[in-house]
Short mmCIF file of C-alpha atoms and ligand atoms in Angstrom, two decimals:
data_model
loop_
_atom_site.label_atom_id
_atom_site.label_comp_id
_atom_site.label_asym_id
_atom_site.label_seq_id
_atom_site.Cartn_x
_atom_site.Cartn_y
_atom_site.Cartn_z
CA MET K 213 -223.72 10.57 83.88
CA ASP K 214 -226.13 11.72 81.70
CA LYS K 215 -225.93 12.95 78.88
CA LEU K 216 -227.24 14.76 75.69
CA GLN K 217 -228.53 13.41 72.21
CA ILE K 218 -228.92 16.03 69.76
CA SER K 219 -229.75 15.35 66.05
CA THR K 220 -229.61 17.21 62.77
CA SER K 221 -233.28 19.82 63.41
CA GLY K 222 -234.18 21.66 60.76
CA PRO K 223 -235.75 25.23 61.30
CA LEU K 224 -237.34 26.28 64.70
CA LYS K 225 -240.46 27.31 65.64
CA GLY K 226 -242.87 28.91 67.94
CA GLU K 227 -242.37 30.43 71.42
CA VAL K 228 -240.30 29.68 74.17
CA ASN K 229 -241.03 30.97 78.13
CA ILE K 230 -237.73 32.17 79.62
CA SER K 231 -236.37 31.37 83.21
CA GLY K 232 -236.40 33.70 86.53
CA ALA K 233 -231.93 34.47 86.25
CA LYS K 234 -229.54 32.06 87.60
CA ASN K 235 -227.09 35.48 88.07
CA ALA K 236 -230.38 37.65 89.46
CA SER K 237 -231.18 34.93 91.49
CA LEU K 238 -228.23 34.26 93.31
CA PRO K 239 -227.21 37.24 95.20
CA ILE K 240 -230.67 37.50 95.84
CA LEU K 241 -231.04 34.57 97.79
CA ALA K 242 -227.49 35.57 99.35
CA ALA K 243 -228.91 38.70 100.53
CA THR K 244 -232.18 36.51 102.37
CA LEU K 245 -229.35 36.94 105.51
CA LEU K 246 -229.21 40.35 105.88
CA ALA K 247 -233.35 40.05 106.86
CA ASP K 248 -235.00 40.34 110.35
CA GLY K 249 -238.11 38.48 108.64
CA ILE K 250 -239.73 36.07 106.47
CA MET K 251 -238.46 36.55 102.79
CA THR K 252 -240.86 35.15 99.82
CA ILE K 253 -238.26 34.29 96.63
CA GLU K 254 -240.73 34.04 92.91
CA ASN K 255 -239.14 33.60 90.20
CA VAL K 256 -236.44 31.41 90.48
CA PRO K 257 -234.93 28.41 88.33
CA HIS K 258 -235.12 25.48 89.00
CA LEU K 259 -231.36 24.79 88.55
CA LYS K 260 -228.18 23.01 90.36
CA ASP K 261 -226.99 26.59 91.46
CA VAL K 262 -229.46 27.21 93.02
CA THR K 263 -229.71 24.58 94.84
CA THR K 264 -226.36 24.90 96.19
CA MET K 265 -227.43 28.00 97.16
CA LEU K 266 -230.16 26.50 99.15
CA GLY K 267 -228.59 23.66 100.38
CA LEU K 268 -225.93 26.63 101.08
CA LEU K 269 -228.49 28.61 103.87
CA GLY K 270 -230.44 25.81 105.47
CA ARG K 271 -226.58 24.27 106.15
CA MET K 272 -226.87 27.60 107.95
CA GLY K 273 -230.04 26.90 110.01
CA VAL K 274 -231.85 28.78 107.35
CA GLU K 275 -235.73 27.88 106.83
CA LEU K 276 -236.77 27.79 103.70
CA THR K 277 -240.14 25.65 102.74
CA VAL K 278 -240.38 25.80 98.06
CA ASP K 279 -243.00 25.57 96.03
CA GLU K 280 -243.52 23.67 93.10
CA SER K 281 -244.50 27.18 91.69
CA THR K 282 -240.90 28.94 91.97
CA HIS K 283 -241.87 30.43 94.89
CA ILE K 284 -239.42 30.05 97.86
CA ASP K 285 -239.79 31.60 101.16
CA ILE K 286 -237.27 31.83 103.27
CA ASP K 287 -236.47 32.53 107.08
CA PRO K 288 -233.45 33.78 107.75
CA THR K 289 -233.49 35.01 111.58
CA ARG K 290 -232.41 30.87 112.90
CA ILE K 291 -229.17 30.57 111.29
CA GLN K 292 -226.89 29.10 113.45
CA ARG K 293 -223.52 29.00 111.49
CA PHE K 294 -222.57 31.52 109.83
CA VAL K 295 -219.99 28.80 107.13
CA ALA K 296 -220.12 28.44 103.26
CA PRO K 297 -217.73 25.09 103.51
CA TYR K 298 -215.72 24.48 100.38
CA ASP K 299 -217.60 20.88 99.43
CA LEU K 300 -220.62 23.19 98.40
CA VAL K 301 -218.16 26.68 96.94
CA LYS K 302 -216.03 23.38 95.51
CA THR K 303 -219.26 23.10 93.18
CA MET K 304 -220.84 26.81 92.55
CA ARG K 305 -218.14 30.32 93.23
CA ALA K 306 -220.99 32.21 93.57
CA SER K 307 -221.11 31.09 97.20
CA ILE K 308 -219.24 33.73 97.14
CA LEU K 309 -221.67 35.98 98.43
CA VAL K 310 -223.61 34.99 101.27
CA LEU K 311 -219.07 36.53 102.85
CA GLY K 312 -221.01 40.32 102.65
CA PRO K 313 -224.14 39.99 103.69
CA MET K 314 -223.41 37.15 106.80
CA LEU K 315 -220.28 39.69 106.92
CA ALA K 316 -222.87 42.53 107.78
CA ARG K 317 -225.95 41.61 109.30
CA TYR K 318 -223.30 38.62 112.10
CA GLY K 319 -220.24 40.45 112.35
CA GLU K 320 -218.84 36.49 111.49
CA ALA K 321 -218.15 34.38 108.13
CA GLU K 322 -215.96 31.55 107.75
CA VAL K 323 -216.07 31.15 103.08
CA SER K 324 -214.07 27.80 102.02
CA LEU K 325 -212.35 30.21 98.96
CA PRO K 326 -212.84 29.62 95.71
CA GLY K 327 -210.54 28.29 93.58
CA GLY K 328 -210.12 28.66 89.65
CA CYS K 329 -211.61 27.44 87.01
CA ALA K 330 -212.43 26.22 83.21
CA ILE K 331 -212.09 30.02 81.92
CA GLY K 332 -209.70 30.67 83.86
CA SER K 333 -207.83 32.04 87.10
CA ARG K 334 -210.92 34.09 88.81
CA PRO K 335 -209.34 35.44 91.67
CA VAL K 336 -211.59 37.26 94.83
CA ASN K 337 -209.25 39.65 96.08
CA LEU K 338 -211.23 42.62 94.82
CA HIS K 339 -214.94 41.61 97.27
CA ILE K 340 -211.55 40.46 100.49
CA GLU K 341 -210.05 44.32 99.71
CA GLY K 342 -214.06 46.57 99.17
CA LEU K 343 -214.19 44.21 102.54
CA GLN K 344 -210.75 45.52 104.69
CA ARG K 345 -211.96 48.80 103.51
CA MET K 346 -214.52 48.46 104.96
CA GLY K 347 -213.34 47.82 108.13
CA ALA K 348 -213.06 43.43 108.44
CA GLN K 349 -210.30 42.00 109.24
CA ILE K 350 -209.87 38.76 107.06
CA SER K 351 -207.32 36.85 107.07
CA VAL K 352 -206.83 33.48 103.94
CA GLU K 353 -206.04 30.86 105.77
CA GLY K 354 -206.20 26.29 105.50
CA GLY K 355 -207.99 27.31 102.18
CA TYR K 356 -210.43 28.87 104.02
CA ILE K 357 -212.09 33.14 104.07
CA ARG K 358 -211.69 34.23 107.85
CA ALA K 359 -213.63 37.41 107.65
CA ARG K 360 -214.75 39.59 111.17
CA ALA K 361 -216.16 42.95 111.98
CA LYS K 362 -217.91 44.26 114.66
CA ARG K 363 -219.85 46.69 112.31
CA LEU K 364 -218.94 47.65 108.97
CA LYS K 365 -217.94 51.12 108.33
CA GLY K 366 -219.08 52.64 105.29
CA ALA K 367 -216.09 53.78 102.42
CA THR K 368 -215.05 55.04 99.00
CA ILE K 369 -213.64 51.70 97.56
CA ASN K 370 -212.61 52.14 93.77
CA LEU K 371 -212.93 48.81 92.65
CA ASP K 372 -209.43 47.87 89.52
CA ILE K 373 -211.34 45.26 87.55
CA VAL K 374 -215.23 45.25 86.97
CA THR K 375 -216.77 42.51 88.98
CA VAL K 376 -220.03 41.31 88.54
CA THR K 377 -220.37 39.38 92.33
CA GLY K 378 -217.11 41.96 93.61
CA THR K 379 -219.93 44.58 93.44
CA GLU K 380 -223.08 42.65 94.43
CA ASN K 381 -221.16 41.05 97.80
CA LEU K 382 -219.73 44.74 98.22
CA LEU K 383 -222.74 46.06 97.79
CA MET K 384 -225.36 43.76 100.04
CA ALA K 385 -221.91 44.21 103.01
CA ALA K 386 -222.71 48.36 102.45
CA THR K 387 -226.15 48.05 103.53
CA LEU K 388 -225.74 47.78 107.05
CA ALA K 389 -222.33 49.64 107.39
CA GLU K 390 -222.36 52.54 109.74
CA GLY K 391 -222.32 55.23 107.15
CA THR K 392 -222.61 55.71 103.53
CA THR K 393 -220.11 53.70 100.98
CA VAL K 394 -219.32 54.78 98.12
CA ILE K 395 -218.84 51.75 94.61
CA GLU K 396 -216.63 53.51 91.41
CA ASN K 397 -216.33 51.35 88.61
CA ALA K 398 -219.15 49.24 89.79
CA ALA K 399 -220.96 46.54 87.65
CA ARG K 400 -223.72 47.67 85.78
CA GLU K 401 -224.75 44.65 85.08
CA PRO K 402 -228.99 44.24 85.51
CA GLU K 403 -228.96 41.60 88.03
CA VAL K 404 -226.99 44.24 90.16
CA VAL K 405 -229.41 46.57 89.23
CA ASP K 406 -231.73 43.36 90.39
CA LEU K 407 -230.41 42.93 94.07
CA ALA K 408 -230.52 46.54 94.71
CA ASN K 409 -234.53 46.69 93.67
CA CYS K 410 -234.86 43.31 96.06
CA LEU K 411 -232.20 45.54 98.61
CA ILE K 412 -234.55 49.10 98.43
CA ALA K 413 -237.51 46.25 98.64
CA MET K 414 -235.88 44.91 101.85
CA GLY K 415 -235.49 48.80 103.40
CA ALA K 416 -231.59 49.47 102.48
CA LYS K 417 -230.38 52.59 101.09
CA ILE K 418 -229.20 52.19 97.37
CA GLU K 419 -228.89 55.03 94.37
CA GLY K 420 -226.90 54.28 91.39
CA ALA K 421 -227.70 50.71 90.49
CA GLY K 422 -227.11 50.69 87.12
CA SER K 423 -223.69 52.72 87.26
CA ALA K 424 -220.07 52.88 87.66
CA THR K 425 -221.18 54.43 91.09
CA ILE K 426 -222.98 52.88 93.28
CA ARG K 427 -223.77 55.03 97.04
CA ILE K 428 -225.43 53.20 99.44
CA GLN K 429 -226.75 54.54 103.04
CA GLY K 430 -226.58 51.61 105.41
CA VAL K 431 -229.27 51.40 107.70
CA SER K 432 -229.63 49.30 111.73
CA SER K 433 -231.46 46.55 109.84
CA LEU K 434 -233.59 46.06 106.79
CA GLN K 435 -237.02 43.39 106.83
CA GLY K 436 -238.56 40.90 105.07
CA CYS K 437 -240.28 40.88 101.38
CA ARG K 438 -242.08 39.40 98.76
CA TYR K 439 -239.73 40.22 95.31
CA ARG K 440 -239.76 38.85 91.99
CA VAL K 441 -236.35 37.89 89.84
CA LEU K 442 -236.08 39.65 86.86
CA PRO K 443 -235.80 37.11 83.45
CA ASP K 444 -232.84 35.20 82.31
CA ARG K 445 -231.35 37.68 79.31
CA ILE K 446 -228.36 34.61 78.55
CA GLU K 447 -230.90 31.94 78.29
CA THR K 448 -232.73 34.21 76.23
CA GLY K 449 -229.91 35.11 73.90
CA THR K 450 -229.40 31.62 73.88
CA PHE K 451 -232.46 31.15 72.39
CA LEU K 452 -232.32 33.32 69.88
CA VAL K 453 -229.01 32.15 68.35
CA ALA K 454 -230.06 28.31 68.64
CA ALA K 455 -233.38 30.18 65.73
CA ALA K 456 -230.34 32.27 63.86
CA MET K 457 -228.28 29.42 63.52
CA THR K 458 -231.22 26.46 62.25
CA ARG K 459 -232.48 29.51 60.02
CA GLY K 460 -235.92 29.28 62.42
CA HIS K 461 -238.52 31.95 63.54
CA VAL K 462 -238.65 31.67 66.94
CA LYS K 463 -240.37 34.50 69.62
CA THR K 464 -238.92 34.90 73.78
CA LYS K 465 -241.53 35.99 76.03
CA ASN K 466 -241.30 36.95 79.46
CA THR K 467 -237.88 38.61 79.09
CA CYS K 468 -236.25 41.82 79.09
CA ALA K 469 -235.72 43.21 76.12
CA HIS K 470 -234.36 46.55 76.14
CA GLU K 471 -230.99 44.15 78.52
CA LEU K 472 -230.70 42.26 74.70
CA ASP K 473 -228.71 45.28 73.07
CA ALA K 474 -225.53 44.30 72.22
CA VAL K 475 -226.45 40.39 71.43
CA LEU K 476 -229.89 41.93 69.24
CA LEU K 477 -227.34 44.40 67.16
CA LYS K 478 -224.91 40.92 66.38
CA LEU K 479 -228.54 38.96 65.56
CA GLN K 480 -229.50 41.63 62.88
CA GLU K 481 -225.58 41.68 62.16
CA ALA K 482 -226.28 37.92 60.89
CA GLY K 483 -228.94 39.29 59.06
CA ALA K 484 -231.93 38.38 61.86
CA ASP K 485 -234.69 40.32 61.50
CA ILE K 486 -235.84 41.21 64.70
CA SER K 487 -239.34 42.58 66.19
CA ARG K 488 -239.37 43.63 70.16
CA GLY K 489 -241.31 45.05 72.09
CA GLU K 490 -240.57 45.72 76.14
CA ASP K 491 -241.00 41.85 77.34
CA TRP K 492 -240.26 39.45 74.02
CA ILE K 493 -238.53 39.90 71.31
CA GLU K 494 -239.17 37.58 68.07
CA LEU K 495 -236.03 36.44 65.74
CA ASP K 496 -237.07 35.60 62.21
CA MET K 497 -234.09 33.89 59.49
CA HIS K 498 -236.59 33.87 56.63
CA GLY K 499 -234.66 31.00 55.88
CA GLN K 500 -231.88 32.45 54.83
CA ARG K 501 -227.77 30.90 56.53
CA PRO K 502 -226.50 33.46 58.65
CA ARG K 503 -223.36 35.97 58.31
CA ALA K 504 -220.13 35.53 60.47
CA VAL K 505 -220.15 38.54 63.03
CA ASP K 506 -216.65 40.16 64.52
CA ILE K 507 -217.47 40.65 68.31
CA HIS K 508 -216.03 42.00 71.81
CA THR K 509 -216.92 41.04 74.70
CA ALA K 510 -216.52 43.22 77.78
CA PRO K 511 -218.56 44.31 80.59
CA TYR K 512 -222.06 45.33 80.72
CA PRO K 513 -223.77 47.58 78.71
CA ALA K 514 -221.16 45.69 76.31
CA PHE K 515 -221.64 42.43 74.16
CA PRO K 516 -222.01 40.50 77.27
CA THR K 517 -219.05 37.36 78.35
CA ASP K 518 -221.39 34.84 78.90
CA MET K 519 -222.60 34.61 75.06
CA GLN K 520 -219.31 34.27 72.96
CA ALA K 521 -219.53 30.76 72.92
CA GLN K 522 -222.87 30.60 71.92
CA PHE K 523 -221.86 33.44 68.77
CA THR K 524 -218.35 31.01 67.88
CA ALA K 525 -220.89 28.40 67.24
CA LEU K 526 -222.66 30.72 64.78
CA ASN K 527 -220.13 31.90 63.59
CA ALA K 528 -219.06 27.90 62.42
CA VAL K 529 -221.85 28.09 60.12
CA ALA K 530 -221.58 31.52 58.68
CA GLU K 531 -220.86 33.28 55.06
CA GLY K 532 -217.43 34.36 55.51
CA VAL K 533 -215.37 34.92 59.28
CA GLY K 534 -215.56 36.17 62.57
CA THR K 535 -213.49 37.40 64.84
CA ILE K 536 -214.29 36.92 68.77
CA THR K 537 -212.42 38.70 71.10
CA GLU K 538 -212.28 37.28 75.12
CA THR K 539 -211.50 40.12 77.29
CA VAL K 540 -212.68 39.34 80.74
CA PHE K 541 -212.13 36.07 81.71
CA GLU K 542 -208.65 34.28 79.78
CA ASN K 543 -209.28 31.10 79.22
CA ARG K 544 -212.51 31.49 77.72
CA PHE K 545 -212.14 28.97 74.73
CA MET K 546 -212.29 25.81 76.16
CA HIS K 547 -216.26 25.16 73.08
CA ALA K 548 -213.20 26.36 70.25
CA GLN K 549 -211.81 22.62 70.69
CA GLU K 550 -214.59 21.31 70.77
CA LEU K 551 -216.82 22.57 67.94
CA ARG K 552 -213.25 22.51 66.01
CA ARG K 553 -213.77 17.99 66.13
CA MET K 554 -217.50 18.65 64.69
CA GLY K 555 -215.87 20.70 62.14
CA ALA K 556 -215.27 23.95 62.44
CA ASP K 557 -212.42 25.55 61.07
CA ILE K 558 -211.34 27.77 64.30
CA SER K 559 -208.02 29.34 65.36
CA LEU K 560 -206.99 31.67 68.27
CA GLU K 561 -204.79 34.31 68.71
CA HIS K 562 -204.04 34.90 71.98
CA ASN K 563 -207.48 36.44 73.28
CA THR K 564 -208.94 36.45 69.45
CA ALA K 565 -211.01 33.41 68.35
CA ILE K 566 -210.83 33.35 64.38
CA ILE K 567 -214.10 31.39 62.96
CA ARG K 568 -214.39 30.63 59.22
CA GLY K 569 -217.60 29.21 58.59
CA VAL K 570 -218.29 25.66 56.73
CA GLU K 571 -220.60 24.97 55.38
CA LYS K 572 -222.38 22.19 57.99
CA LEU K 573 -221.64 21.39 60.95
CA VAL K 574 -220.35 16.88 61.35
CA ALA K 575 -221.68 15.13 64.15
CA ALA K 576 -219.19 14.69 67.19
CA PRO K 577 -219.24 13.03 70.56
CA VAL K 578 -217.77 16.39 72.88
CA MET K 579 -217.79 17.06 76.09
CA ALA K 580 -219.25 20.31 77.76
CA THR K 581 -216.28 22.01 79.77
CA ASP K 582 -218.68 25.35 80.83
CA LEU K 583 -222.31 26.22 81.46
CA ARG K 584 -222.33 28.04 78.48
CA ALA K 585 -219.41 26.24 76.30
CA SER K 586 -223.11 23.40 76.49
CA ALA K 587 -224.78 25.48 74.77
CA SER K 588 -223.07 26.10 72.63
CA LEU K 589 -222.33 22.97 71.79
CA ILE K 590 -225.80 22.16 72.00
CA VAL K 591 -226.28 25.27 69.48
CA ALA K 592 -224.35 23.46 67.00
CA GLY K 593 -225.47 19.95 67.50
CA LEU K 594 -228.53 21.46 66.10
CA VAL K 595 -227.21 22.10 62.16
CA ALA K 596 -224.61 19.28 62.07
CA GLU K 597 -225.46 16.09 60.64
CA GLY K 598 -225.85 12.96 62.64
CA ASP K 599 -226.66 12.45 66.07
CA THR K 600 -224.12 14.79 68.64
CA VAL K 601 -223.83 13.13 72.17
CA VAL K 602 -222.89 16.36 74.37
CA ASP K 603 -221.22 14.57 77.57
CA ARG K 604 -220.45 15.94 80.93
CA ILE K 605 -224.16 17.88 80.71
CA TYR K 606 -224.11 18.62 84.31
CA HIS K 607 -222.47 21.91 83.06
CA LEU K 608 -225.48 21.97 81.49
CA ASP K 609 -227.83 21.43 84.81
CA ARG K 610 -225.98 24.54 86.42
CA GLY K 611 -227.66 27.70 84.29
CA TYR K 612 -230.59 26.57 81.48
CA GLU K 613 -233.73 25.62 83.25
CA CYS K 614 -235.74 22.40 81.30
CA ILE K 615 -233.48 23.66 78.06
CA GLU K 616 -234.49 19.72 76.50
CA GLU K 617 -237.97 20.69 76.70
CA LYS K 618 -237.79 24.15 75.52
CA LEU K 619 -235.87 23.23 72.76
CA GLN K 620 -238.30 20.41 71.86
CA ALA K 621 -241.32 21.97 72.25
CA LEU K 622 -239.19 24.45 69.58
CA GLY K 623 -238.80 21.70 67.20
CA ALA K 624 -235.86 20.31 68.10
CA ARG K 625 -234.62 16.83 67.91
CA ILE K 626 -232.79 16.11 71.56
CA ARG K 627 -232.92 13.87 74.38
CA ARG K 628 -230.96 13.04 77.41
CA ILE K 629 -229.64 9.20 77.58
CA HIS K 630 -229.55 8.65 81.26
C1 UD1 D 60 -220.01 37.61 86.50
C2 UD1 D 60 -221.16 36.28 86.20
C3 UD1 D 60 -220.50 35.59 85.37
C4 UD1 D 60 -220.26 35.93 84.79
C5 UD1 D 60 -218.90 36.81 84.04
C6 UD1 D 60 -218.62 38.34 83.72
C7 UD1 D 60 -222.63 35.51 88.92
C8 UD1 D 60 -222.72 34.47 89.65
N1 UD1 D 60 -221.60 35.02 87.31
O1 UD1 D 60 -219.27 35.71 87.53
O2 UD1 D 60 -221.73 34.73 85.15
O3 UD1 D 60 -219.83 35.61 83.37
O4 UD1 D 60 -220.12 38.27 86.14
O5 UD1 D 60 -220.36 38.85 83.55
O6 UD1 D 60 -223.11 36.51 88.02
N2 UD1 D 60 -211.52 39.62 88.92
C9 UD1 D 60 -210.41 39.72 89.79
N3 UD1 D 60 -211.12 39.52 91.39
C10 UD1 D 60 -212.05 40.03 91.63
C11 UD1 D 60 -212.96 39.44 90.72
C12 UD1 D 60 -213.07 39.45 89.99
O7 UD1 D 60 -209.24 39.97 88.55
O8 UD1 D 60 -211.71 39.77 92.71
C13 UD1 D 60 -211.62 38.69 87.45
C14 UD1 D 60 -212.09 37.93 87.03
O9 UD1 D 60 -210.60 37.14 87.21
C15 UD1 D 60 -212.71 37.69 86.05
C16 UD1 D 60 -212.81 39.80 85.47
O10 UD1 D 60 -213.20 40.49 87.15
O11 UD1 D 60 -211.33 38.33 84.86
C17 UD1 D 60 -214.41 39.90 85.89
O12 UD1 D 60 -214.74 39.01 86.71
P1 UD1 D 60 -216.28 38.75 87.32
O13 UD1 D 60 -217.16 40.09 86.98
O14 UD1 D 60 -216.24 39.09 89.30
O15 UD1 D 60 -217.08 38.03 87.11
P2 UD1 D 60 -218.18 36.85 88.26
O16 UD1 D 60 -219.18 38.18 88.61
O17 UD1 D 60 -217.43 35.62 89.53
#
C-alpha cells in the first residue's frame, strides 16, 4: 500500500493550478444519466472517486470516452442496468447520487445503502423521504434501496437538515418530474449551483439554486450538452493553509475566489496577507508564524466542514489557542489523535477541539482516516521536524489530484513510497 513521506520543508513559494471540483464532478457525472444525447464534461479531475463514478456508469451500460485533457464524452442512451452495487457504493458514498436520476429517467433504481463512515453515521433518509414525496415507491431490503415510479410528481419538500447530496439527488429527480417541485432548506453550496447550471444547459427549468429555496419545473426530456466543472474550493483552501503554515507565499490559479470568503477571512485573521482576483488568490505570510483562529463549521456560506481538519493542523502550530467546533458531522476529529502523535496539543470537548499552538511538531508515522484528515496530516508533515510517513493515503487519492507534484512544485519535500 502506498505511503507518503513528507520532510521538513521551508516556506512554500510559487503558483499552483487548481483542478476541477470533485464534489461538483460527481453529481454532474450522475446527472448525465438524465440526458437523451451525448454529454461532454470538461475539467473533471483525475481522482479515485471520479474513476469509481465512471465505473458505476460504465457497469450500467453508459458509453464513456475519456481523453487526457480531462474531457469526458458520455453516451447514456444505451443504459441497460439500473443498479449501483454494494462493491462500488461501499468505496464511495456519493454513488447514492445515481438514485434520483435513474429513477426519474428510467422509472426504477436499485442502489446499495451506504454504510456509516469514519466521520459519522451519515444516513440518506432525506434522499429517500424526498423521493417518496414525489410519488416513488421505495423499500429498503437486503442492504439495497429499491425505488420505482412511473413518472415522479412535483412536490414541496422541506429538508429537516441541510444536505448537499440530498439536495442534488432531489434536484436531479425533479427535472423530469411532472409539475413543479420546491426544495426548501436546500443546500446552497457552489457545487449545487454548478449541478443546477449543468442541468439548465441540458434544458431543465430551475430557479433559485444557491438560495435556500429551489424551484424546479419538470420537463419531458433533457438533451446532451457540453459543460465545464467549476474549480475545487477545498483544494484551493488546502494549498492556502499549507502556504500559511509554512509561512510561505503562494498564488492559487484557475480558482473561484468568492466561494472561499469564509476561509479567506479566517486566513486573514491568522495573519495572512491575501490578495484576490476573480479566478486567483494569493497568500503571503511575510515569513510570520500564523495566529490561532476560532472556527465553527456549518453549511455554505459558513465555514466548510471539509476545511476543518486543515485548520486544526494550522492551529496546532499557530501562536495562541484556537477552538474548532464541528456542527456538520458528529465524529470528524479522527485527525486530532494523529496530530497529537506529532506533538500537537489538542483536547476534545464534545464537538469542539481546543488547540494550543506549539512551536514545533515532530515527525511521526501517522495514519490517514478520511480524505480531509489526510490533507491535515500532510500539511502538518511539511512543518514537523523530521520525516513524517502518512499511511492509508488511498483516502487522499480520492480527492486531491496530483497532490505530491503540486506541492513539490511549490518547494515541498514530499514523495510517494510504493
Ligand atoms: C457532502 C460532500 C462532503 C461534505 C458534506 C458537507 C459530496 C460528494 N460530499 O457530503 O464532502 O463534507 O457535503 O458539506 O458533495 N444527513 C441526514 N440525512 C440525510 C442526509 C444527510 O441526517 O439523508 C446529515 C448527515 O449525517 C450530516 C449532515 O446531514 O450530519 C450533512 O450531510 P450532507 O450535506 O448530506 O453530506 P454529503 O452530501 O454526504
